[in-house]
N, CA, C and O of each residue as an XYZ file, in Angstrom:
256
protein
N     -17.792    -10.534     16.951
C     -16.728    -10.210     16.573
C     -15.873     -9.652     15.230
O     -15.933     -9.316     14.047
N     -15.796     -9.669     15.339
C     -14.554     -8.625     14.469
C     -13.754     -9.102     13.245
O     -12.563     -9.389     13.364
N     -14.658     -9.222     11.604
C     -13.615     -9.758     10.709
C     -12.979     -9.864     10.847
O     -12.603     -9.323     11.887
N     -11.646    -10.888      9.863
C     -10.454    -10.558      9.311
C     -10.333     -9.718      8.615
O     -11.221     -9.801      7.766
N      -9.277     -8.306      8.335
C      -8.931     -7.128      7.001
C      -8.321     -8.012      6.199
O      -7.359     -8.771      6.309
N      -9.171     -7.716      5.291
C      -8.171     -8.361      3.845
C      -7.038     -7.052      3.483
O      -7.146     -5.828      3.410
N      -5.617     -8.302      3.258
C      -4.390     -7.175      3.031
C      -4.985     -6.270      1.849
O      -6.011     -6.390      1.180
N      -3.459     -4.861      1.841
C      -4.296     -5.383      0.263
C      -2.505     -4.666     -0.034
O      -1.678     -4.900      0.847
N      -2.059     -3.837     -1.281
C      -0.970     -3.531     -2.243
C      -1.077     -2.972     -3.011
O      -1.351     -3.389     -4.137
N      -0.818     -1.260     -2.549
C      -1.408     -0.456     -3.513
C      -0.513      0.429     -4.858
O       0.233      1.275     -4.365
N      -0.476      0.406     -5.786
C      -0.076      0.575     -6.702
C       0.301      1.955     -7.444
O       0.028      2.548     -8.488
N       1.040      2.105     -6.359
C       1.216      3.638     -6.878
C       2.287      4.356     -5.461
O       1.825      3.517     -4.686
N       2.634      4.641     -5.140
C       3.325      5.697     -4.064
C       2.888      6.785     -3.824
O       2.701      7.194     -2.678
N       2.548      7.722     -5.326
C       3.032      8.870     -5.201
C       1.262      9.497     -3.978
O       0.528      8.897     -3.192
N       1.327     10.879     -4.481
C      -0.016     10.946     -4.438
C      -0.839     10.940     -3.728
O      -1.045     11.208     -2.544
N      -1.842     10.259     -5.390
C      -2.801      9.091     -4.873
C      -3.093      8.451     -4.127
O      -4.152      8.675     -3.541
N      -2.289      7.335     -3.785
C      -1.959      6.277     -2.874
C      -1.456      6.478     -1.739
O      -1.815      5.716     -0.842
N      -0.707      7.301     -1.497
C      -0.741      8.100     -0.086
C      -2.336      8.360      0.442
O      -2.764      8.113      1.570
N      -3.003      8.867     -0.573
C      -3.589     10.085     -0.263
C      -4.972      8.265     -0.025
O      -5.806      8.023      0.848
N      -4.667      7.700     -0.899
C      -5.496      5.970     -0.711
C      -5.482      6.040      0.380
O      -6.346      6.812      0.796
N      -4.223      5.080      1.973
C      -3.462      4.689      1.983
C      -4.503      5.530      3.641
O      -5.103      4.902      4.514
N      -4.314      7.355      3.485
C      -5.287      7.890      4.947
C      -6.289      8.269      4.613
O      -6.719      9.386      4.900
N      -7.020      7.229      3.778
C      -8.677      7.709      3.818
C      -8.790      6.487      3.900
O      -9.904      6.240      4.361
N      -7.908      5.072      3.582
C      -8.821      3.838      4.712
C      -8.253      4.132      5.780
O      -9.081      4.678      6.509
N      -7.279      4.059      6.256
C      -6.707      4.589      7.333
C      -7.981      4.954      8.804
O      -8.339      4.376      9.830
N      -8.277      6.166      8.128
C      -9.036      7.024      8.312
C     -10.772      6.992      8.802
O     -11.447      7.878      9.326
N     -11.100      5.729      8.427
C     -12.421      5.469      7.470
C     -12.287      4.035      8.190
O     -13.100      3.276      8.718
N     -11.941      4.028      8.137
C     -11.896      2.349      9.641
C     -12.261      1.490      8.337
O     -13.492      1.478      8.340
N     -11.828      0.792      7.263
C     -11.843      0.183      6.140
C     -11.252     -1.533      6.511
O     -10.262     -1.923      7.131
N     -12.128     -2.112      5.964
C     -12.304     -3.780      6.924
C     -11.036     -4.000      6.128
O     -10.837     -5.215      6.105
N      -9.787     -3.143      5.250
C      -8.569     -4.006      4.786
C      -7.084     -2.717      5.175
O      -6.782     -1.575      5.519
N      -6.608     -4.090      4.764
C      -5.659     -3.435      5.202
C      -4.762     -2.968      4.833
O      -4.144     -4.002      4.577
N      -3.598     -1.592      4.355
C      -2.440     -1.399      3.259
C      -1.089     -2.583      4.075
O      -1.172     -2.826      5.279
N      -0.112     -3.107      3.336
C       0.298     -3.536      3.255
C       1.739     -3.351      3.177
O       2.577     -3.321      4.079
N       1.881     -3.211      1.666
C       2.692     -2.495      1.037
C       2.379     -1.657     -0.149
O       1.248     -1.750     -0.625
N       3.479     -0.629     -0.829
C       2.933     -0.429     -2.318
C       4.266     -0.897     -3.717
O       5.338     -1.500     -3.663
N       3.452     -0.219     -4.898
C       4.105     -0.993     -6.197
C       4.399      0.491     -6.554
O       3.763      1.510     -6.286
N       5.679      0.283     -7.313
C       5.444      2.185     -7.754
C       6.803      1.397     -9.022
O       7.490      0.422     -8.719
N       6.878      2.076    -10.280
C       7.640      1.996    -11.146
C       8.932      3.127    -10.695
O      10.016      3.279    -11.259
N       8.437      3.771     -9.592
C       9.165      5.104     -9.441
C      10.863      3.974     -8.882
O      10.729      3.149     -7.978
N      11.659      4.081     -9.282
C      12.739      3.211     -9.375
C      13.337      4.444     -7.829
O      14.303      3.732     -7.555
N      13.419      5.358     -7.002
C      13.861      6.502     -6.573
C      12.391      5.590     -4.962
O      12.285      5.469     -3.742
N      12.047      5.425     -5.577
C      10.240      5.303     -3.964
C      10.918      3.095     -3.622
O      10.653      2.362     -2.669
N      11.498      2.898     -4.480
C      12.201      1.444     -4.834
C      12.588      1.449     -2.986
O      12.593      2.630     -2.640
N      12.873      0.593     -1.865
C      13.449      0.427     -1.042
C      12.534      0.776      0.249
O      12.262      0.165      1.282
N      11.941      2.926     -0.658
C      11.483      3.684      1.146
C      10.168      2.819      1.787
O       9.725      1.777      1.303
N       9.605      3.578      3.115
C       8.610      3.495      3.921
C       7.779      5.284      3.498
O       8.070      6.429      3.844
N       6.946      4.841      2.822
C       5.185      5.725      2.733
C       4.564      6.334      3.480
O       3.463      6.254      2.934
N       4.364      7.088      4.619
C       2.813      6.753      5.450
C       3.112      5.082      6.346
O       2.201      4.494      6.931
N       4.723      4.497      6.260
C       4.670      3.798      7.649
C       5.040      2.256      6.662
O       5.424      1.190      7.142
N       4.729      2.619      4.877
C       4.114      1.194      4.549
C       5.749      0.744      3.519
O       6.181      1.743      2.945
N       6.328     -0.139      3.349
C       7.190     -0.161      2.196
C       6.669     -0.152      0.656
O       5.556     -0.412      0.199
N       8.241      0.360     -0.170
C       7.420      0.471     -1.121
C       8.741     -0.679     -1.930
O       9.952     -0.666     -2.152
N       7.521     -1.602     -2.149
C       8.302     -3.332     -2.592
C       8.722     -4.022     -4.599
O       8.753     -5.035     -5.297
N       8.936     -2.602     -4.612
C       9.039     -3.281     -5.836
C       8.330     -2.560     -7.079
O       7.450     -1.725     -6.867
N       8.820     -2.974     -8.685
C       7.537     -1.969     -9.527
C       6.524     -3.577    -10.332
O       6.549     -4.800    -10.473
N       5.963     -2.659    -10.545
C       4.755     -3.355    -10.931
C       4.977     -4.575    -11.296
O       4.174     -5.504    -11.208
N       6.185     -4.620    -11.761
C       6.164     -5.777    -12.435
C       5.779     -7.423    -11.713
O       5.464     -8.572    -12.021
N       6.122     -6.393    -10.372
C       6.359     -7.479     -9.136
C       5.662     -7.913     -8.715
O       5.990     -8.797     -7.923
N       4.280     -7.654     -8.899
C       2.772     -7.680     -8.124
C       2.528     -8.902     -8.079
O       2.032     -9.163     -6.983
N       2.694    -10.404     -9.159
C       1.691    -11.579     -8.685
C       3.064    -11.831     -7.153
O       2.769    -12.216     -6.021
N       4.400    -11.486     -7.621
C       5.441    -11.499     -6.139
C       5.556    -11.152     -4.910
O       6.418    -11.224     -4.034
N       4.406    -10.720     -5.033
C       4.654     -9.298     -4.209
C       2.994     -9.762     -3.918
O       2.868     -8.597     -3.541
N       2.039    -10.176     -3.794
C       0.877    -10.565     -4.015
C       1.523    -12.303     -2.719
O       0.737    -13.219     -2.478
């Protein structure tokens, strides 16, 4: 039986955050990245690696 995957919000949509998402997917880890938070206004509202950048880090509780 497959265990449910924990949904994950990535803080930082820069290269490190993108690399983390790619690594999670490549290794089939038991987590599911669902969105990014990033303080760069130019990234907010964008989709990176197929995931939305839903706002800045002040929205962590709301996004969760």
